[in-house]
XYZ file of N, CA and C in Angstrom:
414
model
N 1.440 18.688 -6.470
C 1.125 17.959 -7.691
C 1.984 16.707 -7.849
N 3.197 16.717 -7.303
C 4.045 15.538 -7.476
C 3.458 14.331 -6.746
N 2.744 14.569 -5.646
C 2.110 13.458 -4.931
C 1.078 12.754 -5.790
N 0.203 13.536 -6.431
C -0.815 12.930 -7.308
C -0.167 12.281 -8.522
N 0.892 12.898 -9.022
C 1.597 12.309 -10.161
C 2.148 10.940 -9.788
N 2.713 10.825 -8.589
C 3.223 9.543 -8.119
C 2.135 8.495 -8.000
N 0.955 8.906 -7.529
C -0.177 7.980 -7.419
C -0.520 7.420 -8.795
N -0.610 8.287 -9.789
C -0.981 7.814 -11.126
C 0.151 7.040 -11.804
N 1.400 7.386 -11.516
C 2.515 6.597 -12.049
C 2.501 5.185 -11.460
N 2.265 5.085 -10.143
C 2.189 3.767 -9.501
C 1.003 2.977 -10.041
N -0.143 3.638 -10.223
C -1.329 2.966 -10.772
C -1.051 2.458 -12.186
N -0.388 3.278 -12.989
C -0.069 2.868 -14.364
C 0.879 1.671 -14.369
N 1.847 1.676 -13.482
C 2.798 0.561 -13.418
C 2.105 -0.723 -12.965
N 1.205 -0.608 -11.996
C 0.450 -1.792 -11.543
C -0.446 -2.321 -12.665
N -1.092 -1.428 -13.404
C -1.925 -1.852 -14.536
C -1.069 -2.520 -15.612
N 0.119 -1.986 -15.838
C 1.059 -2.577 -16.797
C 1.446 -4.001 -16.376
N 1.493 -4.227 -15.067
C 1.825 -5.549 -14.531
C 0.601 -6.477 -14.523
N -0.538 -5.972 -15.012
C -1.768 -6.742 -15.190
C -2.624 -6.872 -13.927
N -2.467 -5.949 -12.968
C -3.330 -5.921 -11.793
C -4.513 -4.998 -12.064
N -5.585 -5.201 -11.344
C -6.728 -4.282 -11.378
C -6.449 -3.236 -10.310
N -6.467 -1.972 -10.679
C -6.083 -0.905 -9.747
C -7.043 0.266 -9.867
N -7.358 0.863 -8.724
C -8.258 2.007 -8.703
C -7.784 3.027 -7.675
N -7.678 4.289 -8.070
C -7.360 5.333 -7.082
C -8.545 5.524 -6.126
N -8.243 5.869 -4.890
C -9.293 6.156 -3.917
C -9.593 7.652 -3.945
N -10.608 8.048 -3.200
C -10.860 9.478 -3.044
C -9.787 10.038 -2.132
N -9.532 11.305 -2.201
C -8.472 11.912 -1.401
C -8.769 11.845 0.094
N -10.006 11.515 0.465
C -10.357 11.456 1.884
C -10.095 10.084 2.511
N -9.605 9.131 1.724
C -9.332 7.788 2.242
C -7.990 7.805 2.974
N -8.036 7.805 4.280
C -6.804 7.870 5.073
C -5.984 6.603 4.895
N -4.721 6.766 4.522
C -3.815 5.630 4.446
C -3.820 4.849 3.149
N -4.763 5.112 2.261
C -4.810 4.341 1.008
C -5.024 5.274 -0.180
N -4.068 5.266 -1.091
C -4.190 6.035 -2.331
C -4.711 5.180 -3.465
N -4.422 3.873 -3.396
C -4.842 2.934 -4.441
C -5.412 1.677 -3.802
N -6.353 1.065 -4.497
C -6.836 -0.267 -4.146
C -6.448 -1.185 -5.296
N -5.866 -2.319 -4.961
C -5.314 -3.220 -5.977
C -5.834 -4.625 -5.713
N -6.190 -5.325 -6.791
C -6.602 -6.716 -6.663
C -6.132 -7.500 -7.885
N -6.179 -8.820 -7.767
C -5.871 -9.663 -8.918
C -7.165 -9.909 -9.702
N -7.077 -10.628 -10.807
C -8.241 -10.796 -11.678
C -9.341 -11.660 -11.080
N -8.994 -12.530 -10.165
C -10.031 -13.343 -9.520
C -10.572 -12.681 -8.255
N -10.048 -11.503 -7.939
C -10.435 -10.753 -6.726
C -10.225 -11.575 -5.458
N -9.287 -12.506 -5.501
C -9.011 -13.339 -4.329
C -8.001 -12.700 -3.382
N -7.307 -11.687 -3.865
C -6.337 -10.962 -3.040
C -6.503 -9.477 -3.301
N -6.602 -8.705 -2.227
C -6.758 -7.253 -2.362
C -5.768 -6.538 -1.453
N -5.323 -5.369 -1.895
C -4.355 -4.573 -1.155
C -4.781 -3.114 -1.128
N -4.441 -2.452 -0.038
C -4.483 -0.994 0.008
C -3.045 -0.524 -0.166
N -2.883 0.557 -0.916
C -1.539 1.034 -1.241
C -1.431 2.523 -0.905
N -0.421 2.841 -0.136
C -0.085 4.237 0.151
C 1.103 4.588 -0.729
N 0.995 5.682 -1.480
C 2.058 6.104 -2.391
C 2.735 7.346 -1.818
N 4.059 7.323 -1.806
C 4.865 8.478 -1.404
C 5.793 8.803 -2.556
N 5.880 10.086 -2.901
C 6.601 10.493 -4.103
C 7.679 11.517 -3.789
N 8.818 11.349 -4.430
C 9.867 12.356 -4.417
C 10.083 12.796 -5.856
N 10.006 14.107 -6.096
C 10.134 14.604 -7.467
C 11.582 14.883 -7.844
N 12.508 14.453 -7.008
C 13.934 14.553 -7.332
C 14.656 13.415 -6.626
N 15.847 13.136 -7.082
C 16.622 12.067 -6.458
C 16.929 12.482 -5.023
N 16.531 11.634 -4.080
C 16.714 11.942 -2.666
C 17.092 10.674 -1.912
N 17.570 10.855 -0.712
C 17.981 9.703 0.095
C 16.876 9.242 1.040
N 15.725 9.932 1.033
C 14.633 9.573 1.939
C 13.301 10.055 1.387
N 12.220 9.541 1.980
C 10.865 10.023 1.723
C 10.256 10.437 3.059
N 9.464 11.472 3.051
C 8.685 11.822 4.234
C 7.469 10.913 4.290
N 7.128 10.452 5.474
C 5.941 9.629 5.690
C 5.176 10.235 6.865
N 3.946 9.861 7.021
C 3.155 10.346 8.147
C 3.426 9.524 9.393
N 3.120 10.100 10.556
C 3.365 9.364 11.800
C 2.465 8.136 11.918
N 1.335 8.117 11.205
C 0.426 6.973 11.248
C 1.027 5.714 10.633
N 2.091 5.859 9.862
C 2.684 4.676 9.205
C 3.212 3.681 10.225
N 3.440 4.114 11.436
C 3.905 3.184 12.459
C 2.747 2.402 13.068
N 1.526 2.882 12.851
C 0.342 2.228 13.415
C -0.439 1.411 12.397
N -0.390 1.806 11.129
C -1.161 1.117 10.086
C -0.281 0.020 9.495
N -0.412 -1.171 10.063
C 0.401 -2.311 9.639
C -0.524 -3.491 9.377
N -0.467 -4.005 8.148
C -1.274 -5.166 7.775
C -0.612 -5.847 6.577
N -0.819 -7.153 6.458
C -0.276 -7.881 5.300
C -0.822 -7.319 3.997
N -2.025 -6.777 4.050
C -2.673 -6.274 2.839
C -2.422 -4.786 2.603
N -1.547 -4.182 3.395
C -1.235 -2.752 3.216
C 0.223 -2.606 2.786
N 0.427 -1.956 1.644
C 1.738 -1.849 1.020
C 2.015 -0.382 0.697
N 3.281 -0.009 0.768
C 3.716 1.321 0.337
C 4.425 1.199 -0.993
N 4.164 2.152 -1.873
C 4.953 2.277 -3.095
C 5.612 3.649 -3.032
N 6.935 3.640 -2.912
C 7.711 4.873 -2.908
C 8.174 5.124 -4.338
N 7.827 6.288 -4.860
C 8.147 6.649 -6.241
C 9.214 7.735 -6.215
N 10.273 7.529 -6.986
C 11.286 8.560 -7.135
C 11.357 8.957 -8.599
N 11.112 10.221 -8.850
C 11.180 10.761 -10.205
C 12.491 11.532 -10.301
N 13.360 11.093 -11.186
C 14.630 11.796 -11.352
C 14.878 12.035 -12.836
N 15.844 12.890 -13.100
C 16.147 13.244 -14.476
C 17.500 12.680 -14.851
N 17.542 12.034 -16.011
C 18.784 11.482 -16.521
C 19.178 12.299 -17.743
N 20.374 12.732 -17.791
C 20.858 13.548 -18.914
C 21.340 12.666 -20.057
N 20.793 12.934 -21.228
C 21.217 12.224 -22.441
C 21.422 13.264 -23.525
N 22.646 13.450 -23.931
C 22.920 14.373 -25.028
C 22.402 15.782 -24.779
N 22.466 16.242 -23.547
C 22.029 17.601 -23.246
C 20.560 17.735 -22.929
N 19.784 16.672 -23.139
C 18.361 16.726 -22.830
C 18.062 15.838 -21.640
N 17.117 16.273 -20.819
C 16.741 15.486 -19.657
C 15.630 14.502 -19.976
N 15.807 13.296 -19.534
C 14.774 12.277 -19.675
C 14.415 11.807 -18.274
N 13.140 11.709 -17.981
C 12.739 11.305 -16.646
C 12.893 9.797 -16.453
N 13.293 9.455 -15.245
C 13.445 8.066 -14.842
C 12.573 7.864 -13.611
N 11.844 6.752 -13.574
C 10.955 6.459 -12.464
C 11.454 5.212 -11.749
N 11.707 5.342 -10.457
C 12.096 4.206 -9.634
C 10.977 3.938 -8.639
N 10.677 2.660 -8.450
C 9.593 2.249 -7.562
C 10.141 1.294 -6.499
N 9.764 1.554 -5.264
C 10.119 0.688 -4.149
C 8.804 0.215 -3.533
N 8.558 -1.086 -3.603
C 7.292 -1.681 -3.159
C 7.570 -2.365 -1.823
N 7.066 -1.759 -0.735
C 7.504 -2.127 0.608
C 6.317 -2.502 1.491
N 6.386 -3.642 2.170
C 5.319 -4.006 3.108
C 5.203 -2.970 4.233
N 3.992 -2.763 4.711
C 3.774 -1.756 5.754
C 4.532 -2.077 7.042
N 4.737 -3.344 7.346
C 5.469 -3.684 8.578
C 6.928 -3.225 8.490
N 7.506 -3.246 7.299
C 8.885 -2.782 7.103
C 8.930 -1.259 7.225
N 7.945 -0.589 6.644
C 7.888 0.873 6.750
C 7.752 1.275 8.214
N 6.891 0.591 8.944
C 6.714 0.866 10.364
C 8.022 0.665 11.131
N 8.714 -0.385 10.801
C 9.963 -0.730 11.494
C 11.074 0.279 11.217
N 11.190 0.757 9.969
C 12.312 1.611 9.575
C 12.026 3.114 9.622
N 10.809 3.495 9.924
C 10.496 4.923 9.986
C 11.222 5.566 11.161
N 11.825 6.716 10.883
C 12.547 7.450 11.916
C 11.852 8.774 12.188
N 11.825 9.149 13.444
C 11.213 10.416 13.864
C 12.314 11.446 14.112
N 12.112 12.643 13.572
C 13.036 13.748 13.788
C 12.258 14.909 14.389
N 12.664 15.319 15.572
C 12.014 16.463 16.202
C 12.541 17.745 15.569
N 11.608 18.594 15.176
C 11.926 19.868 14.535
C 11.265 20.986 15.327
N 11.739 22.209 15.220
C 11.115 23.317 15.963
C 9.621 23.482 15.661
N 9.229 23.192 14.427
C 7.813 23.340 14.045
C 7.042 22.024 14.085
N 7.566 21.012 14.770
C 6.878 19.728 14.893
C 7.730 18.574 14.400
N 7.333 17.402 14.775
C 8.091 16.201 14.406
C 7.908 15.870 12.928
N 8.950 15.301 12.344
C 8.907 14.788 10.969
C 9.252 13.312 11.016
N 8.618 12.559 10.127
C 8.854 11.124 10.033
C 9.351 10.826 8.628
N 10.377 9.989 8.531
C 10.910 9.665 7.211
C 11.449 8.249 7.195
N 11.658 7.763 5.972
C 12.276 6.458 5.771
C 13.424 6.637 4.783
N 14.554 6.043 5.106
C 15.752 6.164 4.285
C 15.709 5.186 3.109
N 16.083 5.655 1.934
C 16.082 4.813 0.738
C 17.021 3.620 0.896
N 18.170 3.813 1.518
C 19.142 2.717 1.660
C 18.571 1.548 2.468
N 17.605 1.824 3.343
C 17.018 0.761 4.161
C 16.001 -0.089 3.399
N 15.491 0.451 2.299
C 14.472 -0.277 1.530
C 14.936 -0.609 0.121
N 16.216 -0.480 -0.129
C 16.772 -0.704 -1.471
C 16.400 -2.076 -2.031
N 16.342 -3.090 -1.184
C 16.045 -4.448 -1.679
C 14.595 -4.591 -2.152
N 13.771 -3.583 -1.900
C 12.375 -3.627 -2.341
C 12.154 -2.894 -3.664
N 13.235 -2.504 -4.306
C 13.101 -1.825 -5.601
C 12.450 -2.774 -6.603
N 11.363 -2.297 -7.221
C 10.609 -3.064 -8.224
C 10.124 -4.409 -7.696
N 9.786 -4.491 -6.444
C 9.346 -5.749 -5.808
C 7.831 -5.919 -5.982
N 7.356 -5.831 -7.216
C 5.927 -5.949 -7.517
C 5.392 -7.317 -7.132
N 6.270 -8.288 -6.966
C 5.834 -9.639 -6.597
C 5.152 -9.685 -5.221
N 5.294 -8.620 -4.420
C 4.591 -8.565 -3.135
C 3.077 -8.651 -3.307
N 2.592 -8.278 -4.479
C 1.156 -8.334 -4.749
C 0.696 -9.719 -5.190
N 1.619 -10.651 -5.347
C 1.254 -11.979 -5.824
C 0.986 -11.973 -7.312
N 0.454 -13.056 -7.803
C 0.173 -13.177 -9.231
C -1.077 -12.362 -9.583
N -1.015 -11.611 -10.678
C -2.189 -10.821 -11.075
C -3.302 -11.675 -11.688
N -3.019 -12.920 -12.010
C -4.030 -13.758 -12.673
C -4.771 -14.657 -11.710
């Protein structure tokens, strides 16, 4: 459920930024959202990866090293809890990263039950809230 929650959080944030955004069907490989500006002159496919707790990395699929295009962007969502006066308040961090950077920084880890692919948060820190990668929404 956290994966779908991340998709809708990213969609809501893009809509808040004044972009036109639509979730894809779950069968669309590599794209969770389609995003365009108001003149439909620029369009993007967006893959969303979500962590439901503060972590130093996100798991990605092995295809992320092959799916590279100027119009393909990753939004990494981190949902964490901030304590205020004994109550937890959720905090959402977004890292908007070009697919070529994700391809470049993805690391493969061989595991007994198969390989895992991940990207370290420290490597993409400069892409935090980098919504400008989508260009102007107008």
